[in-house]
């Protein structure tokens, strides 16, 4: 079982993206599916998000 986390910036809302250690990302409204990312892809994703 993966422990999914959402950003503290999401507050109590359920309209967010969650991150699972070693698994990937998922939409909190559709938790049954997720996108698996390599460590390199995750780093690239974070770089783009932080640049905005």
PDB file of C-alpha atoms in Angstrom:
ATOM      1  CA  UNK A   1       0.000   0.000   0.000  1.00  0.00           C
ATOM      2  CA  UNK A   2       1.337   3.389  -0.983  1.00  0.00           C
ATOM      3  CA  UNK A   3       1.122   6.395   1.271  1.00  0.00           C
ATOM      4  CA  UNK A   4      -0.226   9.197  -0.880  1.00  0.00           C
ATOM      5  CA  UNK A   5       0.448  12.825   0.087  1.00  0.00           C
ATOM      6  CA  UNK A   6      -0.948  16.091  -1.128  1.00  0.00           C
ATOM      7  CA  UNK A   7       0.581  19.526  -0.884  1.00  0.00           C
ATOM      8  CA  UNK A   8      -0.050  21.514   2.285  1.00  0.00           C
ATOM      9  CA  UNK A   9      -1.081  24.317  -0.100  1.00  0.00           C
ATOM     10  CA  UNK A  10      -4.159  22.246  -1.014  1.00  0.00           C
ATOM     11  CA  UNK A  11      -5.725  22.843   2.387  1.00  0.00           C
ATOM     12  CA  UNK A  12      -8.794  20.727   3.098  1.00  0.00           C
ATOM     13  CA  UNK A  13      -9.874  20.645  -0.547  1.00  0.00           C
ATOM     14  CA  UNK A  14     -10.075  17.469  -2.573  1.00  0.00           C
ATOM     15  CA  UNK A  15      -9.265  19.019  -5.953  1.00  0.00           C
ATOM     16  CA  UNK A  16      -5.537  18.350  -5.955  1.00  0.00           C
ATOM     17  CA  UNK A  17      -2.706  16.170  -7.178  1.00  0.00           C
ATOM     18  CA  UNK A  18      -1.299  13.602  -4.776  1.00  0.00           C
ATOM     19  CA  UNK A  19       2.206  12.119  -4.766  1.00  0.00           C
ATOM     20  CA  UNK A  20       3.016   8.528  -3.814  1.00  0.00           C
ATOM     21  CA  UNK A  21       6.587   7.684  -2.859  1.00  0.00           C
ATOM     22  CA  UNK A  22       8.113   5.459  -5.510  1.00  0.00           C
ATOM     23  CA  UNK A  23       4.863   5.257  -7.473  1.00  0.00           C
ATOM     24  CA  UNK A  24       3.960   8.510  -9.143  1.00  0.00           C
ATOM     25  CA  UNK A  25       1.153  11.010  -9.137  1.00  0.00           C
ATOM     26  CA  UNK A  26      -2.640  10.799  -9.174  1.00  0.00           C
ATOM     27  CA  UNK A  27      -5.686  13.040  -9.184  1.00  0.00           C
ATOM     28  CA  UNK A  28      -7.386  13.077  -5.785  1.00  0.00           C
ATOM     29  CA  UNK A  29     -10.771  12.809  -7.522  1.00  0.00           C
ATOM     30  CA  UNK A  30      -9.699   9.583  -9.321  1.00  0.00           C
ATOM     31  CA  UNK A  31      -7.485   7.757  -6.815  1.00  0.00           C
ATOM     32  CA  UNK A  32      -7.831   4.330  -8.446  1.00  0.00           C
ATOM     33  CA  UNK A  33      -5.435   5.324 -11.252  1.00  0.00           C
ATOM     34  CA  UNK A  34      -2.011   6.914 -11.213  1.00  0.00           C
ATOM     35  CA  UNK A  35       0.865   7.879 -13.507  1.00  0.00           C
ATOM     36  CA  UNK A  36       4.164   6.147 -12.814  1.00  0.00           C
ATOM     37  CA  UNK A  37       7.217   8.388 -13.163  1.00  0.00           C
ATOM     38  CA  UNK A  38      10.933   7.685 -13.174  1.00  0.00           C
ATOM     39  CA  UNK A  39      13.068   9.756 -10.790  1.00  0.00           C
ATOM     40  CA  UNK A  40      14.347  11.734 -13.795  1.00  0.00           C
ATOM     41  CA  UNK A  41      10.836  12.479 -15.040  1.00  0.00           C
ATOM     42  CA  UNK A  42       9.772  13.544 -11.532  1.00  0.00           C
ATOM     43  CA  UNK A  43      12.740  15.924 -11.299  1.00  0.00           C
ATOM     44  CA  UNK A  44      11.898  17.421 -14.689  1.00  0.00           C
ATOM     45  CA  UNK A  45       8.243  17.817 -13.651  1.00  0.00           C
ATOM     46  CA  UNK A  46       9.227  19.619 -10.439  1.00  0.00           C
ATOM     47  CA  UNK A  47      11.615  21.886 -12.324  1.00  0.00           C
ATOM     48  CA  UNK A  48       8.810  23.042 -14.643  1.00  0.00           C
ATOM     49  CA  UNK A  49       6.331  23.527 -11.790  1.00  0.00           C
ATOM     50  CA  UNK A  50       8.803  25.532  -9.718  1.00  0.00           C
ATOM     51  CA  UNK A  51       9.626  27.778 -12.693  1.00  0.00           C
ATOM     52  CA  UNK A  52       6.022  28.974 -12.905  1.00  0.00           C
TER      53      UNK A  52
END
